[in-house]
């Protein structure tokens, strides 16, 4: 402490940084372990002795035992999620571009986008299942409806928030609208788009799951939601939990992947991806 | 250096009054929304090699005049006549903000005017390097704008305006947001740069001192409605440096311009 270049205040700050470095991963881990322990204790203390509320070990064992079935379903759900997300990205971005190029297009079409967004998907899905026969298409449509709005609304906002002076500069240099879109508007809307993508990733998964639920036992898709329904009819509670955990893990992974993509694309220049400078 | 050789005129600018005509604004008026007269009956001739300042209080239409010349809007009345054919890249602009693209490196920001003309980065790399060299930023070609100070960002903006060697450079209060020390440094550097490539500049400012130091013609404007009141010439020869800034001649000129500006403000009151 006698070092004059390192006063007490700075020493405390350095200590706090060290503590934070450890706590950053140790605390969440501790909470997970505590949750597992409480779960285990609870399912063993109830009268049913883990029959309808299976302890973690049983769920894990079921997950391993049913891995082929569950991972097969996982792939089905993932496929729908990513297909829907892909179409949502394309549709959302194209519509956003249309909206920013033509004020009238926005006036005419935006209300429909809002209506699609605010109407709960569970209430639209049964209708879609009546009119659309293709099993993949119907589930895909449901997931797409849920996922595309955040992309559309965020990208539209981003395209509109282009620096006015830069727009003037492009005009002075005689840029075509295509050049302006490609070199100016799309890059400056990128942070907004990526924010929308993070939301849409989670929503695409939700849309896929909801669609499978509505498809129900009769549905030809056999995704994870179908497995949960099926397991509940068979009173196979550990499998329900196992499928549920898989869905949650997939959701977290999608979020992590989109966050990583966002960081990758913005780390060089955007405030959101920069560390606070000390 | 060969690429940035001066435009039609030689770097040694002819004396005022003997220079070839660049453009003429004849009876220009601009009325917004049929009600607000931003500019009324502006007549102005601009010759190649002029460093012309538009000086006046806010609302005097100096930025409107600049936007009209830039072709960003059309005048309500009057005409802007360019001497000779106009082409893309005739005009370079520096705004009050550096107006850089944050996602692009310094070199790629300076590349912009070329890029919009369809010229690849590789084909103009030399000119970009020369321009960055002229504003003293050759070591920052690969940096992103956020890594630069306010003054450095403005230098990038200036390099981008000069890089295509345009006939006319429009500067809209470019140094207003900078601190006094940086501002003086950039004033010196701007004159040095103009000296090297001999272009024509229209410089909008509300600083008497800045206008006298930089320009050989000062057009004093008044507000409500925005109009030209008078023109003051600053005959002091270039190059001007710190010596000029502290000379009695400079002090006398600022007094003349200050009085003209006061008359312009007085008329309005």
XYZ file of C-alpha atoms in Angstrom:
547
model
C 0.000 0.000 0.000
C 3.023 2.240 0.331
C 3.344 2.431 -3.433
C 2.456 6.048 -4.186
C 1.118 5.238 -7.646
C -1.490 2.887 -6.196
C -3.645 4.659 -3.627
C -6.245 3.059 -1.387
C -9.073 4.010 -3.687
C -7.427 2.394 -6.697
C -6.575 -0.691 -4.637
C -10.195 -1.077 -3.679
C -11.240 -0.704 -7.275
C -8.749 -3.367 -8.385
C -10.037 -5.711 -5.671
C -13.622 -5.141 -6.814
C -12.639 -5.931 -10.382
C -11.042 -9.207 -9.260
C -14.112 -10.162 -7.235
C -16.375 -9.333 -10.154
C -14.222 -11.453 -12.462
C -14.823 -14.543 -10.325
C -18.435 -13.754 -9.422
C -19.320 -13.292 -13.060
C -19.367 -17.055 -13.649
C -19.346 -18.442 -10.099
C -22.610 -16.799 -8.998
C -24.815 -17.998 -11.872
C -23.348 -21.483 -11.496
C -24.101 -21.475 -7.791
C -27.695 -20.425 -8.446
C -28.132 -23.222 -10.993
C -26.854 -25.773 -8.474
C -29.147 -24.382 -5.792
C -32.120 -24.569 -8.135
C -31.347 -28.194 -8.985
C -31.028 -29.018 -5.320
C -34.328 -27.297 -4.445
C -36.036 -29.052 -7.357
C -34.712 -32.408 -6.175
C -35.749 -31.743 -2.597
C -39.224 -30.596 -3.586
C -40.029 -33.512 -5.870
C -38.924 -35.976 -3.171
C -40.811 -34.253 -0.366
C -44.211 -34.244 -2.021
C -46.577 -37.136 -1.489
C -46.269 -38.322 -5.047
C -42.548 -38.924 -4.509
C -41.533 -37.591 -7.890
C -44.218 -39.347 -9.885
C -45.765 -36.283 -11.451
C -42.879 -33.978 -10.567
C -39.762 -36.007 -11.407
C -36.433 -35.107 -9.860
C -33.588 -33.783 -12.036
C -31.739 -37.097 -12.147
C -34.779 -38.843 -13.584
C -35.259 -36.170 -16.214
C -31.607 -36.433 -17.176
C -31.838 -40.216 -17.426
C -34.910 -39.868 -19.647
C -33.171 -37.330 -21.812
C -30.309 -39.774 -22.373
C -32.589 -42.767 -22.889
C -34.840 -40.946 -25.373
C -32.062 -39.051 -27.054
C -32.692 -40.397 -30.534
C -36.377 -39.602 -30.409
C -35.924 -36.219 -28.773
C -33.046 -35.088 -30.945
C -34.963 -36.129 -34.014
C -37.806 -33.888 -32.856
C -35.337 -31.190 -31.946
C -34.102 -31.183 -35.537
C -37.680 -30.842 -36.813
C -38.331 -27.862 -34.541
C -34.975 -26.296 -35.353
C -35.568 -26.643 -39.059
C -38.902 -24.862 -38.823
C -37.480 -22.188 -36.534
C -34.597 -21.343 -38.833
C -36.631 -21.542 -42.014
C -39.197 -19.195 -40.471
C -36.467 -16.886 -39.223
C -34.840 -16.847 -42.651
C -38.092 -15.967 -44.390
C -38.873 -13.412 -41.681
C -35.507 -11.745 -42.246
C -35.966 -11.621 -46.002
C -39.603 -10.532 -45.823
C -39.022 -8.036 -43.019
C -36.007 -6.407 -44.632
C -37.592 -6.237 -48.090
C -40.796 -4.745 -46.690
C -38.778 -2.261 -44.630
C -36.886 -1.213 -47.752
C -40.177 -0.822 -49.607
C -41.576 1.255 -46.734
C -38.645 3.622 -46.715
C -38.563 4.001 -50.487
C -42.257 4.726 -50.778
C -44.215 6.594 -48.162
C -47.426 5.386 -49.789
C -46.436 1.741 -49.579
C -45.918 2.247 -45.876
C -49.266 3.969 -45.429
C -51.030 1.177 -47.286
C -49.298 -1.907 -45.892
C -48.215 -0.991 -42.392
C -51.692 -1.457 -40.854
C -51.729 -5.070 -42.045
C -48.341 -5.712 -40.525
C -49.638 -4.352 -37.221
C -52.826 -6.424 -37.388
C -50.785 -9.570 -38.002
C -48.569 -8.653 -35.083
C -51.252 -7.881 -32.498
C -53.530 -10.830 -33.275
C -52.423 -13.761 -31.098
C -50.972 -16.529 -33.212
C -52.936 -19.227 -31.352
C -56.124 -17.689 -32.641
C -54.958 -17.456 -36.252
C -53.306 -20.861 -36.371
C -56.462 -23.013 -36.506
C -57.623 -21.070 -39.569
C -54.276 -21.487 -41.257
C -54.505 -25.199 -40.605
C -57.834 -25.316 -42.366
C -56.691 -23.521 -45.477
C -53.114 -24.709 -45.809
C -52.659 -28.425 -46.364
C -48.893 -28.765 -46.590
C -47.719 -29.749 -43.075
C -44.439 -27.876 -43.313
C -45.956 -24.767 -44.893
C -48.674 -24.325 -42.261
C -46.247 -24.496 -39.341
C -43.835 -22.267 -41.213
C -46.500 -19.625 -41.816
C -47.318 -19.489 -38.108
C -43.686 -19.098 -37.100
C -43.137 -16.490 -39.796
C -46.079 -14.335 -38.708
C -44.685 -14.146 -35.210
C -41.071 -13.574 -36.208
C -41.234 -11.065 -39.006
C -42.649 -8.019 -37.244
C -39.647 -7.139 -35.051
C -37.431 -7.373 -38.127
C -39.757 -5.153 -40.127
C -40.297 -2.529 -37.464
C -36.663 -2.343 -36.354
C -35.239 -2.267 -39.860
C -37.728 0.415 -40.906
C -36.688 2.491 -37.908
C -33.026 1.930 -38.760
C -33.419 2.851 -42.416
C -35.185 6.027 -41.379
C -32.556 7.061 -38.843
C -29.886 7.601 -41.447
C -27.807 10.738 -40.809
C -29.512 13.558 -42.780
C -26.207 15.195 -43.623
C -24.930 11.958 -45.090
C -28.077 11.706 -47.191
C -27.396 15.251 -48.450
C -23.788 14.359 -49.139
C -24.838 11.337 -51.188
C -27.263 13.550 -53.123
C -24.534 16.109 -53.842
C -22.272 13.354 -55.129
C -25.089 12.205 -57.385
C -25.566 8.788 -55.785
C -28.304 6.558 -57.220
C -30.982 5.325 -54.814
C -29.407 1.913 -55.088
C -26.019 3.248 -53.961
C -27.659 5.183 -51.158
C -29.479 2.078 -49.991
C -26.477 -0.206 -50.251
C -23.693 1.996 -48.931
C -25.596 4.229 -46.541
C -29.030 3.136 -45.394
C -28.399 -0.583 -44.959
C -25.171 -0.170 -42.969
C -26.684 2.482 -40.712
C -29.744 0.322 -40.058
C -27.609 -2.703 -39.208
C -27.634 -2.178 -35.401
C -31.425 -1.825 -35.436
C -31.835 -4.869 -37.662
C -29.646 -6.965 -35.374
C -31.709 -5.872 -32.373
C -34.795 -7.059 -34.237
C -33.074 -10.302 -35.175
C -32.407 -11.109 -31.523
C -36.092 -10.756 -30.721
C -37.208 -12.533 -33.882
C -34.933 -15.522 -33.177
C -36.742 -16.224 -29.918
C -40.133 -15.514 -31.462
C -39.528 -17.869 -34.395
C -38.974 -20.667 -31.887
C -42.133 -19.709 -30.009
C -44.074 -19.560 -33.275
C -42.824 -23.011 -34.283
C -43.769 -24.497 -30.918
C -47.205 -22.870 -30.837
C -47.922 -24.089 -34.366
C -46.982 -27.630 -33.390
C -49.283 -27.425 -30.392
C -52.177 -26.267 -32.497
C -51.413 -28.979 -35.023
C -51.820 -31.240 -32.008
C -51.704 -34.988 -32.046
C -53.136 -35.075 -35.538
C -50.291 -32.969 -36.875
C -47.850 -34.641 -39.108
C -44.972 -32.644 -37.728
C -43.238 -34.352 -34.845
C -41.317 -31.538 -33.273
C -40.565 -31.022 -29.615
C -43.962 -29.514 -28.808
C -45.591 -32.600 -30.288
C -43.361 -34.761 -28.054
C -44.493 -32.825 -24.981
C -48.152 -33.291 -25.862
C -47.618 -36.943 -26.668
C -45.714 -37.528 -23.431
C -48.434 -35.837 -21.414
C -51.051 -38.209 -22.854
C -48.828 -41.098 -21.899
C -48.161 -39.679 -18.436
C -44.465 -39.698 -19.281
C -43.575 -36.680 -17.147
C -39.789 -37.050 -17.250
C -39.937 -36.877 -21.045
C -42.078 -33.755 -20.875
C -39.421 -32.118 -18.745
C -36.640 -33.379 -20.980
C -38.316 -31.897 -24.082
C -39.025 -28.682 -22.237
C -35.391 -28.358 -21.229
C -34.308 -28.941 -24.820
C -36.614 -26.138 -26.006
C -35.260 -23.775 -23.366
C -31.671 -24.644 -24.261
C -32.382 -24.059 -27.951
C -33.933 -20.684 -27.133
C -30.886 -19.678 -25.143
C -28.558 -20.869 -27.903
C -30.452 -18.875 -30.535
C -30.219 -15.798 -28.359
C -26.501 -16.381 -27.795
C -25.895 -16.921 -31.505
C -27.725 -13.764 -32.574
C -25.995 -11.773 -29.829
C -22.648 -13.075 -31.002
C -23.462 -12.221 -34.604
C -24.441 -8.745 -33.495
C -21.191 -8.306 -31.592
C -19.214 -9.631 -34.544
C -20.707 -7.123 -36.968
C -20.752 -4.085 -34.695
C -17.668 -4.477 -32.517
C -15.537 -2.185 -34.629
C -17.807 0.819 -34.718
C -21.097 0.769 -32.847
C -21.506 2.088 -29.317
C -23.538 -0.910 -28.218
C -20.675 -3.302 -28.897
C -17.896 -1.213 -27.370
C -16.591 -1.635 -23.868
C -16.673 1.433 -21.671
C -13.384 3.182 -22.087
C -11.599 3.657 -18.802
C 0.920 14.328 -55.848
C 0.390 14.440 -59.600
C -3.222 13.403 -59.123
C -3.992 16.288 -56.861
C -2.581 18.780 -59.285
C -4.692 21.922 -59.403
C -7.854 22.183 -61.418
C -7.963 24.432 -64.541
C -6.446 27.334 -62.612
C -2.859 27.229 -61.481
C -2.036 27.091 -57.805
C -0.918 30.711 -58.001
C -4.286 32.365 -57.878
C -4.720 35.512 -59.959
C -5.514 38.761 -58.145
C -9.156 39.473 -57.304
C -11.128 40.711 -60.272
C -8.907 38.998 -62.876
C -9.995 35.470 -62.159
C -12.156 33.444 -64.540
C -15.812 33.220 -63.599
C -16.978 30.032 -61.865
C -20.616 30.704 -61.162
C -23.157 33.438 -60.839
C -26.236 33.665 -58.660
C -28.729 36.031 -60.235
C -31.676 37.310 -58.224
C -31.932 34.187 -56.118
C -34.844 33.991 -53.701
C -36.026 31.093 -51.620
C -39.371 31.066 -49.871
C -40.254 28.111 -47.664
C -43.818 26.908 -47.624
C -44.975 30.058 -49.389
C -44.457 32.061 -46.201
C -40.953 32.180 -44.794
C -38.513 34.122 -46.949
C -35.151 32.540 -46.251
C -33.314 34.401 -48.972
C -34.292 37.430 -50.987
C -32.798 38.693 -54.223
C -29.279 37.359 -53.743
C -26.788 38.318 -56.421
C -23.335 36.869 -56.210
C -20.517 36.101 -58.585
C -17.885 33.601 -57.720
C -14.543 33.370 -59.490
C -12.112 30.493 -59.618
C -9.712 30.641 -56.708
C -11.925 32.828 -54.514
C -12.096 32.144 -50.820
C -15.485 33.645 -50.110
C -17.060 33.780 -46.655
C -20.754 34.198 -46.041
C -20.960 36.011 -42.724
C -24.099 36.856 -40.812
C -26.362 36.163 -37.848
C -28.477 33.029 -37.674
C -31.452 33.130 -39.994
C -29.689 35.246 -42.612
C -29.992 32.509 -45.200
C -26.311 31.647 -45.495
C -26.919 27.933 -45.131
C -29.857 28.197 -47.528
C -27.559 29.846 -50.083
C -25.104 26.990 -49.653
C -27.787 24.339 -50.114
C -29.006 26.102 -53.255
C -25.512 26.145 -54.727
C -25.069 22.490 -53.772
C -28.220 21.716 -55.733
C -29.979 20.249 -52.693
C -32.941 22.525 -53.367
C -34.242 24.754 -56.122
C -34.614 28.512 -55.819
C -38.089 30.055 -55.782
C -36.830 32.735 -58.139
C -33.567 33.499 -59.901
C -30.920 31.333 -61.496
C -27.582 29.824 -60.657
C -25.355 29.837 -63.714
C -22.257 27.695 -63.803
C -19.498 28.588 -66.188
C -18.839 25.456 -68.181
C -20.457 22.050 -67.967
C -21.237 20.563 -64.604
C -20.387 17.036 -63.654
C -20.463 14.801 -60.624
C -17.700 15.627 -58.221
C -17.673 19.329 -59.103
C -18.607 20.098 -55.542
C -17.078 18.985 -52.267
C -18.890 19.666 -49.004
C -17.918 19.960 -45.358
C -20.773 20.238 -42.878
C -20.753 21.526 -39.333
C -20.629 17.928 -38.170
C -17.871 15.704 -39.570
C -20.628 13.535 -41.110
C -18.530 10.398 -41.432
C -19.854 6.891 -41.830
C -19.056 5.263 -38.467
C -18.895 1.762 -39.949
C -16.153 2.650 -42.410
C -12.485 3.316 -41.785
C -10.994 6.741 -42.394
C -9.616 5.715 -45.790
C -12.951 4.240 -46.865
C -14.770 7.384 -45.784
C -12.462 9.453 -47.970
C -13.060 6.937 -50.774
C -16.806 7.749 -50.788
C -16.924 10.363 -53.611
C -14.962 8.006 -55.864
C -16.998 5.005 -54.831
C -20.217 6.733 -55.811
C -18.701 7.327 -59.244
C -17.963 3.629 -59.507
C -14.212 3.808 -58.965
C -12.697 0.946 -57.005
C -10.754 1.550 -53.836
C -7.583 0.115 -55.323
C -7.712 2.419 -58.340
C -7.762 5.593 -56.218
C -5.731 4.385 -53.249
C -2.911 6.753 -54.110
C -5.176 9.800 -54.198
C -6.782 8.848 -50.892
C -3.341 8.494 -49.315
C -2.285 11.874 -50.688
C -5.420 13.541 -49.350
C -4.941 11.998 -45.912
C -1.326 13.055 -46.014
C -2.352 16.649 -46.780
C -4.554 16.794 -43.680
C -1.908 15.058 -41.568
C -3.762 11.813 -41.022
C -1.714 9.343 -43.042
C -1.216 7.191 -39.939
C -4.934 6.874 -39.315
C -6.121 5.453 -42.637
C -7.239 2.220 -40.971
C -8.837 3.813 -37.911
C -12.557 4.125 -37.329
C -14.084 7.583 -36.814
C -14.941 6.883 -33.171
C -11.241 6.474 -32.421
C -10.500 10.043 -33.548
C -10.846 13.394 -31.771
C -13.323 16.014 -32.990
C -10.611 17.928 -34.844
C -9.291 14.792 -36.525
C -12.767 13.788 -37.660
C -13.145 17.219 -39.223
C -9.835 16.710 -41.032
C -11.164 13.466 -42.499
C -14.256 15.343 -43.619
C -12.043 17.971 -45.271
C -9.919 15.312 -46.948
C -13.085 13.731 -48.340
C -14.232 17.094 -49.728
C -10.855 17.788 -51.371
C -9.942 14.310 -52.575
C -11.720 14.504 -55.934
C -10.165 17.902 -56.566
C -13.558 19.569 -57.096
C -14.099 22.967 -58.694
C -15.899 24.270 -55.639
C -15.818 23.397 -51.970
C -18.729 24.369 -49.739
C -18.072 24.575 -46.017
C -21.007 25.132 -43.656
C -19.610 26.393 -40.348
C -17.213 23.469 -40.257
C -15.232 24.543 -37.205
C -18.053 25.996 -35.102
C -18.193 23.020 -32.767
C -14.439 22.837 -32.176
C -12.385 24.409 -29.405
C -10.462 27.600 -30.151
C -7.036 25.948 -30.317
C -8.149 23.245 -32.729
C -10.077 25.793 -34.737
C -7.020 28.027 -35.284
C -4.906 25.045 -36.221
C -7.503 23.900 -38.734
C -7.807 27.430 -40.139
C -4.064 27.431 -40.835
C -4.167 23.964 -42.317
C -7.155 24.813 -44.486
C -5.328 27.765 -46.015
C -2.234 25.645 -46.585
C -4.373 23.012 -48.266
C -6.120 25.544 -50.498
C -2.726 26.982 -51.395
C -1.540 23.559 -52.506
C -4.450 22.629 -54.706
C -5.821 26.047 -55.638
C -9.548 25.450 -55.444
C -12.491 27.755 -54.828
C -14.131 27.830 -51.400
C -17.401 29.182 -50.042
C -17.191 29.240 -46.284
C -20.207 29.895 -44.063
C -19.359 31.298 -40.656
C -20.634 33.598 -37.941
C -17.155 34.459 -36.736
C -15.737 37.787 -37.932
C -12.215 36.726 -36.979
C -12.397 33.467 -38.819
C -13.773 35.096 -41.959
C -11.078 37.779 -42.060
C -8.290 35.294 -41.484
C -9.441 32.858 -44.141
C -11.071 34.726 -46.978
C -10.320 37.341 -49.607
C -14.016 38.159 -50.003
C -16.528 38.444 -47.185
C -20.203 38.706 -48.038
C -22.096 40.143 -45.083
C -25.697 39.039 -44.792
C -28.686 40.123 -42.702
C -31.684 38.204 -41.442
C -35.476 38.456 -41.812
C -35.550 38.281 -44.737
C -32.164 36.722 -45.443
C -30.248 38.941 -47.866
C -26.819 40.186 -48.867
C -25.990 43.559 -47.333
C -22.488 44.292 -48.505
C -19.216 42.766 -49.540
C -15.873 43.414 -47.886
C -12.598 42.490 -49.572
C -9.588 41.415 -47.592
C -6.606 42.326 -49.772
C -3.940 40.857 -47.482
C -1.892 38.421 -49.559
C -1.668 34.710 -48.953
C -0.027 32.764 -47.425
C -1.442 34.034 -44.161
C -0.083 32.630 -40.932
C 0.149 33.445 -37.237
C 1.970 36.636 -38.181
C -1.091 37.853 -40.067
C -3.359 36.911 -37.177
C -1.491 39.293 -34.868
C -0.856 42.066 -37.419
C -2.419 45.566 -37.257
C -3.766 44.949 -40.753
C -5.755 41.979 -39.479
C -7.081 44.003 -36.554
C -8.113 46.831 -38.911
C -9.894 44.401 -41.229
C -11.812 42.740 -38.401
C -12.940 46.207 -37.327
C -14.209 46.960 -40.838
C -16.047 43.644 -41.025
C -17.422 43.963 -37.497
C -18.856 47.362 -38.397
C -20.397 45.957 -41.557
C -21.922 43.147 -39.538
C -23.258 45.612 -36.971
C -24.860 47.612 -39.757
C -26.437 44.412 -41.036
C -27.788 43.600 -37.570
C -28.889 47.214 -37.061
C -30.889 47.243 -40.224
C -32.777 44.309 -38.959
C -33.572 45.813 -35.524
